[in-house]
Short mmCIF file of C-alpha atoms and ligand atoms in Angstrom, two decimals:
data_model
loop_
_atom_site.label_atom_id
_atom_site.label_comp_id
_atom_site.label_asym_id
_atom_site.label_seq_id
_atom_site.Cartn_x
_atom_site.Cartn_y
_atom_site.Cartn_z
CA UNK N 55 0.00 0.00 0.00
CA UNK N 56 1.54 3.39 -0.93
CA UNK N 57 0.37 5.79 1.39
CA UNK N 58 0.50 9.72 0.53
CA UNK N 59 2.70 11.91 2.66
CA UNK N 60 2.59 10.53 6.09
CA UNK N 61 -1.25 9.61 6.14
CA UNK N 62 -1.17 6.54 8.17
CA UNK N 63 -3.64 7.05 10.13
CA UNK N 64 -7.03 6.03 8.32
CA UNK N 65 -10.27 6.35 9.27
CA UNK N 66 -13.40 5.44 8.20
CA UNK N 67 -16.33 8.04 8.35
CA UNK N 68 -19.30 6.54 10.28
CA UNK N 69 -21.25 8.62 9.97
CA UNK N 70 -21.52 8.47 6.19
CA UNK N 71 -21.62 4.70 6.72
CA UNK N 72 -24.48 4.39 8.96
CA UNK N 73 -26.35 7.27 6.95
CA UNK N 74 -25.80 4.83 3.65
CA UNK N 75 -27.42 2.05 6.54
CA UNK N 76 -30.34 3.95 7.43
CA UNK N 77 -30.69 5.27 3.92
CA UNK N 78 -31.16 1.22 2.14
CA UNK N 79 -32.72 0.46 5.55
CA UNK N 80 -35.46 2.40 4.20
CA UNK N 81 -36.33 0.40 1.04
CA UNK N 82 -38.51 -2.12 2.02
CA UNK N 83 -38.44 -0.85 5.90
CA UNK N 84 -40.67 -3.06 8.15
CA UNK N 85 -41.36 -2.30 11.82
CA UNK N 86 -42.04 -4.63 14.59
CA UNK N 87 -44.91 -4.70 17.33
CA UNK N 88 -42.55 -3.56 19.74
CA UNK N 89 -40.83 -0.79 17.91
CA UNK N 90 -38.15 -2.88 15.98
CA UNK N 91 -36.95 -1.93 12.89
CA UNK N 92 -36.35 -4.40 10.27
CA UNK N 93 -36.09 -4.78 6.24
CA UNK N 94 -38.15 -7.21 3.80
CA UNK N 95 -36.08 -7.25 0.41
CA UNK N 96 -37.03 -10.21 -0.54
CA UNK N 97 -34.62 -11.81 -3.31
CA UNK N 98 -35.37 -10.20 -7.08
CA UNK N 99 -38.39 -8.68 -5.62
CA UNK N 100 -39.11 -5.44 -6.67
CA UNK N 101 -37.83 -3.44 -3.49
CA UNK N 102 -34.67 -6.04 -3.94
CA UNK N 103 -34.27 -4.23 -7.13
CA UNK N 104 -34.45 -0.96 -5.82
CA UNK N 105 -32.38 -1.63 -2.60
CA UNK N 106 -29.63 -2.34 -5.48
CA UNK N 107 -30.33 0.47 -7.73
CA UNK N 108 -29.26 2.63 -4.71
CA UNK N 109 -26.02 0.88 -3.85
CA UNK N 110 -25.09 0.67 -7.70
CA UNK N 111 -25.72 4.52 -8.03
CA UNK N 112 -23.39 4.92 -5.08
CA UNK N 113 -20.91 2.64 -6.64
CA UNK N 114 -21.40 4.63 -9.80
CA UNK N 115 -20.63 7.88 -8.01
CA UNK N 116 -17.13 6.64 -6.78
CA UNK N 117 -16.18 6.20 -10.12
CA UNK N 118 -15.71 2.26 -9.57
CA UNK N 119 -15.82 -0.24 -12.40
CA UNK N 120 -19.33 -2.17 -12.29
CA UNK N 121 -19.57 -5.93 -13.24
CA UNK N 122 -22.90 -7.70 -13.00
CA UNK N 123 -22.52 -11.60 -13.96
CA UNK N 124 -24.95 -13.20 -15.09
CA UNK N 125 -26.58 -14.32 -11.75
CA UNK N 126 -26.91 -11.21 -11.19
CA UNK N 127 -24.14 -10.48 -8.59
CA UNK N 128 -22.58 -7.04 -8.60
CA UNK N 129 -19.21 -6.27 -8.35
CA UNK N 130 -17.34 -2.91 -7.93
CA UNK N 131 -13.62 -2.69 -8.34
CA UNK N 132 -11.60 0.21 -8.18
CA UNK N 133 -8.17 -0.91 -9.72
CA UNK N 134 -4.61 -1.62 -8.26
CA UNK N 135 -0.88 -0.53 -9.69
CA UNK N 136 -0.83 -3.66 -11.03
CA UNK N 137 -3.68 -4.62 -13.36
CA UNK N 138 -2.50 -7.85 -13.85
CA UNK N 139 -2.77 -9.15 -10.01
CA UNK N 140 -6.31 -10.79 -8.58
CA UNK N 141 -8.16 -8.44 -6.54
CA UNK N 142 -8.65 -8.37 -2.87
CA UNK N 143 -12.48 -8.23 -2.37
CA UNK N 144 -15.06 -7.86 -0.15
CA UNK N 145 -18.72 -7.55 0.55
CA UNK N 146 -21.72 -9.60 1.35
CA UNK N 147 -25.48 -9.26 0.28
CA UNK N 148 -28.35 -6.94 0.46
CA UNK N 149 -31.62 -9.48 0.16
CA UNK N 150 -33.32 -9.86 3.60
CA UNK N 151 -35.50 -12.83 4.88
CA UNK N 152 -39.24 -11.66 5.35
CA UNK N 153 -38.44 -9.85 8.62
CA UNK N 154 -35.01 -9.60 8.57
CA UNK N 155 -32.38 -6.86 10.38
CA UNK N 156 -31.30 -3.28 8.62
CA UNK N 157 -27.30 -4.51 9.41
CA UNK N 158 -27.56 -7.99 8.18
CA UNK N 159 -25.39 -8.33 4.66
CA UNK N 160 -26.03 -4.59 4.14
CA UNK N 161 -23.07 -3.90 6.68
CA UNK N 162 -20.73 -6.06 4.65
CA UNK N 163 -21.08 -4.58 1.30
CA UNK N 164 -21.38 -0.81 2.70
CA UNK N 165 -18.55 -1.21 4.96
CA UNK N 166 -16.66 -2.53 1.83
CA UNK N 167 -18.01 0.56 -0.08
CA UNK N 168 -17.45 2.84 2.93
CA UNK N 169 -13.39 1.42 2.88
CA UNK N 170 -13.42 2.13 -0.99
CA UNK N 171 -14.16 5.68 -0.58
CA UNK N 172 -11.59 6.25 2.45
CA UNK N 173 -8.81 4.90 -0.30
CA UNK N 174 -10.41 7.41 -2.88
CA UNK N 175 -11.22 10.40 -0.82
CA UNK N 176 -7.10 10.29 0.66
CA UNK N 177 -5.70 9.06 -2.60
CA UNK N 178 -4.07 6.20 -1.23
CA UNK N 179 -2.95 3.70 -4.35
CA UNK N 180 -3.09 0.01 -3.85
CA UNK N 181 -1.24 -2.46 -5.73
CA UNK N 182 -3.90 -4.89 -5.95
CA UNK N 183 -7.51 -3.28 -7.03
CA UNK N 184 -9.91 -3.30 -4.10
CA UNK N 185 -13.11 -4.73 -4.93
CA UNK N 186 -16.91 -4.22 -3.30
CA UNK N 187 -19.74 -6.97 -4.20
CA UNK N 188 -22.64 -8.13 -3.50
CA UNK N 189 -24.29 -11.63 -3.92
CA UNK N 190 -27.57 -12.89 -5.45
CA UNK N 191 -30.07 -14.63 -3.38
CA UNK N 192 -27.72 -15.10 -0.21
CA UNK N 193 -30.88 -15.41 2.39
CA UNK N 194 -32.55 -18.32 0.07
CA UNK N 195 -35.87 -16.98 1.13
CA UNK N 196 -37.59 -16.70 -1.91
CA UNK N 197 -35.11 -19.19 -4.10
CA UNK N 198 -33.59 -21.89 -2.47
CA UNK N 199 -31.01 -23.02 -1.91
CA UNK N 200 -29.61 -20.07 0.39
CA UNK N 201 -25.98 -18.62 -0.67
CA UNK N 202 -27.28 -19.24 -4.05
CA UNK N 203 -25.26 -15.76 -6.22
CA UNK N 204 -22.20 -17.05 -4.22
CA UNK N 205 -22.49 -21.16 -4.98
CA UNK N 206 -23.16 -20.61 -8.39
CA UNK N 207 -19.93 -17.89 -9.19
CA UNK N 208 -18.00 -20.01 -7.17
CA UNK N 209 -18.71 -23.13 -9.35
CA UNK N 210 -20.28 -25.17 -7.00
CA UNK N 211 -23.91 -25.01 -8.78
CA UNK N 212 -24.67 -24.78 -12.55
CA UNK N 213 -25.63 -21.44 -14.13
CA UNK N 214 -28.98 -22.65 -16.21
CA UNK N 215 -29.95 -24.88 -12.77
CA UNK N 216 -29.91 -21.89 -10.97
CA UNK N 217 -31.89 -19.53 -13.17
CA UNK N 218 -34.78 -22.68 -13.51
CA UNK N 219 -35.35 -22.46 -9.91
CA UNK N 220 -38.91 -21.15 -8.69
CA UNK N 221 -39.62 -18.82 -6.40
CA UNK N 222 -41.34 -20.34 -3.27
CA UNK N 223 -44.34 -17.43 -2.82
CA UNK N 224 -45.19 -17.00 -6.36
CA UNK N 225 -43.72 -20.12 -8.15
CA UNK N 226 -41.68 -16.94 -10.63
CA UNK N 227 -38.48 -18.77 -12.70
CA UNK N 228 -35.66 -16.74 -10.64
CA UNK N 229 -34.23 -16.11 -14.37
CA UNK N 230 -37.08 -14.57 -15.28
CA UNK N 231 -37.21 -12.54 -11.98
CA UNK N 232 -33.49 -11.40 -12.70
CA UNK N 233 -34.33 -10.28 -16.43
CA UNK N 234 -37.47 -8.56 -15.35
CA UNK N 235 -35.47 -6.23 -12.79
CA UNK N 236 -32.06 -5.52 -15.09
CA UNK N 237 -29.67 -7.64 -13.15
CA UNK N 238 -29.20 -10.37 -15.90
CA UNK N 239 -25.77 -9.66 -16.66
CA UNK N 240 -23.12 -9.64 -19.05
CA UNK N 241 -20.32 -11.15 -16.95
CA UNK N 242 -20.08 -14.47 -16.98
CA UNK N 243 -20.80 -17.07 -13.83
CA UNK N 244 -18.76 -18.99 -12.51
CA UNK N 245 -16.59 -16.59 -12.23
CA UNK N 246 -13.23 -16.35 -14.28
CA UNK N 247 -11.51 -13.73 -12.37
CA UNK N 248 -11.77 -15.09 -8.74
CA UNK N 249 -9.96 -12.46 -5.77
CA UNK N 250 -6.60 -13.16 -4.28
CA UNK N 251 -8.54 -13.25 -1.07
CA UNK N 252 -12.05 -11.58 0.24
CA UNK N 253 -13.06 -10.96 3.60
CA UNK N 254 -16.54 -10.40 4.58
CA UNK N 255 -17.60 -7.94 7.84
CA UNK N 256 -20.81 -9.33 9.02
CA UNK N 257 -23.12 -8.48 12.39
CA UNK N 258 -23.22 -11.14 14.93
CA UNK N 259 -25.80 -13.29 14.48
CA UNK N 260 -26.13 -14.84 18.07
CA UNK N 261 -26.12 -13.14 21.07
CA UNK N 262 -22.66 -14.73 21.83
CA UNK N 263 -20.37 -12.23 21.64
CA UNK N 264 -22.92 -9.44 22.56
CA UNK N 265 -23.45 -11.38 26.16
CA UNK N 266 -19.30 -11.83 26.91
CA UNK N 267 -18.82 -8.91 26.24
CA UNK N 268 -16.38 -9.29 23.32
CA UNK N 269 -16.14 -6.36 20.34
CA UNK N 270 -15.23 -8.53 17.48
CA UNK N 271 -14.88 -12.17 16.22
CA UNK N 272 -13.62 -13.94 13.49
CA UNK N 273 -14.85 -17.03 11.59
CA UNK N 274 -13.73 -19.31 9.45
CA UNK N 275 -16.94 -20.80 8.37
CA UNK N 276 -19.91 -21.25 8.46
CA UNK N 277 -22.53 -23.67 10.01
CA UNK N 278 -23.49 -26.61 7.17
CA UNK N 279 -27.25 -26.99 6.90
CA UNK N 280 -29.39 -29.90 5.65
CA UNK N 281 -32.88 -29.89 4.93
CA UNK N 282 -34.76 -33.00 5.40
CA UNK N 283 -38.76 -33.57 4.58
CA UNK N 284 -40.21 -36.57 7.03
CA UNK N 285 -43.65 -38.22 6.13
CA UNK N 286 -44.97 -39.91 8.71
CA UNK N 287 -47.99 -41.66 7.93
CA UNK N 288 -51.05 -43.34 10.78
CA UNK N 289 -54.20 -45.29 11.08
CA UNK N 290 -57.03 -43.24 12.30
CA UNK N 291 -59.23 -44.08 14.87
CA UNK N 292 -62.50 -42.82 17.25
CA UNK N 293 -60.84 -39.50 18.65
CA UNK N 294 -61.55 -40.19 22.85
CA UNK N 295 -62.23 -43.86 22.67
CA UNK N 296 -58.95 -45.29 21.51
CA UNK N 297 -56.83 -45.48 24.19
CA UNK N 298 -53.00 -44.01 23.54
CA UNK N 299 -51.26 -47.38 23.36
CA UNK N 300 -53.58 -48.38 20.54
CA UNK N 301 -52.92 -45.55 18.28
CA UNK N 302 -51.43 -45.16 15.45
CA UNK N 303 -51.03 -41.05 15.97
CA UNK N 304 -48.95 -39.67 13.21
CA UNK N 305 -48.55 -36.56 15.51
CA UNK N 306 -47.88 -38.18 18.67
CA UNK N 307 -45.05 -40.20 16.79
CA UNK N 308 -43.91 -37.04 14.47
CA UNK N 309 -43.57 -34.88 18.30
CA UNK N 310 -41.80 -38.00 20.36
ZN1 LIG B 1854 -26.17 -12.11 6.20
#
């Protein structure tokens, strides 16, 4: 990192940060029976679309070089010295679940946007270009499976599988859903320009750290879930009269 004059010490602005926060927070902005604040951007909805419209005009304004693949994850890159190097890149996603938190992904990819601007506003040069992106269809809310923009530019599920998936309220084709709100893009997926390395700032999502006490933690990974559908199938019987050890209860059996 080449740093101008003796401008080592580098701050973010967070106010500008948590304005940006407050500002997507808005799109989509649900509020709680008890005063909680929340966000429903559901995945290629339309207030997905325009949660993404904002952060892409604000990536626009930075003068950062857009990319949107053809899962419709965005990336912003603001180049290094050296062209030729893999980018360092972070970021996370901006879809919510139904009821989902105003810091949740959003953080990650405005932090990432937030850093970008800090390099840009002091003039500090990188050697590697600094990259900002976020993913398609991370919550899985409305297109499963979750992490979906991230498995399918990392390789791990096929492009045309991906886009033939239906959405779970309305039964849309999620490639439709991506046409019919602009983010069907150009850049290929997978990816053939992966990062030299990305890092991802995220909220906690337990109450771990919050109850110890502790500022910060860092993961390595993340928690592997597998969904399972169980049919369980009875006899019926006179409701009252049979007695318990009799029954063939499909609930009793599906609660024990
Ligand atoms: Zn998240």
């Amino acid at each position: 990192m080449l740093w101008p004059g003796n401008a080592v010490n580098v701050r973010i602005d967070i106010d500008r940060l948590m304005a940006r926060i407050e500002a997507l927070g808005e799109i989509g902005a649900v509020h709680g029976p008890n005063g909680e604040r929340g966000c429903a951007r559901l995945a290629l909805t339309d207030a997905d679309r325009d949660g993404r419209e904002l952060v892409v005009t604000w990536m626009r304004d930075l003068g950062l070089d857009l990319a949107v693949d053809a899962i419709g994850n965005v990336v912003a890159t603001r180049p290094g010295r050296d062209p030729s190097l893999p980018v360092v890149m972070t970021g996370s996603h901006i879809d919510t679940v139904r009821t989902g938190g105003r810091f949740d992904g959003n953080l990650g990819v405005l932090a990432g946007l937030e850093v970008l601007e800090t390099l840009i506003t002091l003039g500090i040069e990188t050697e590697r270009g600094v990259a900002v992106g976020f993913f398609t269809d991370e919550e899985g809310a409305r297109f499963a499976p979750d992490m979906l923009g991230s498995l399918v530019y990392v390789g791990g599920m096929a492009l045309e599988e991906a886009l033939d998936v239906a959405a779970v309220d309305d039964g849309a084709r999620l490639g439709d859903e991506l046409a019919r709100i602009g983010y069907a893009g150009p850049v290929p997926c997978p990816s053939t320009a992966f990062p030299y390395c990305f890092v991802e700032l995220h909220i906690e999502q337990g109450p771990i750290l919050e109850d110890e006490g502790v500022e910060i933690g860092v993961v390595t990974g993340v928690q592997g879930i597998s969904w399972t559908e169980v049919t369980i199938t009875g006899q019926s019987a006179h409701a009252g009269t049979t007695p318990m050890r009799m029954r063939r209860d499909p609930g009793y059996a599906a609660e024990s």
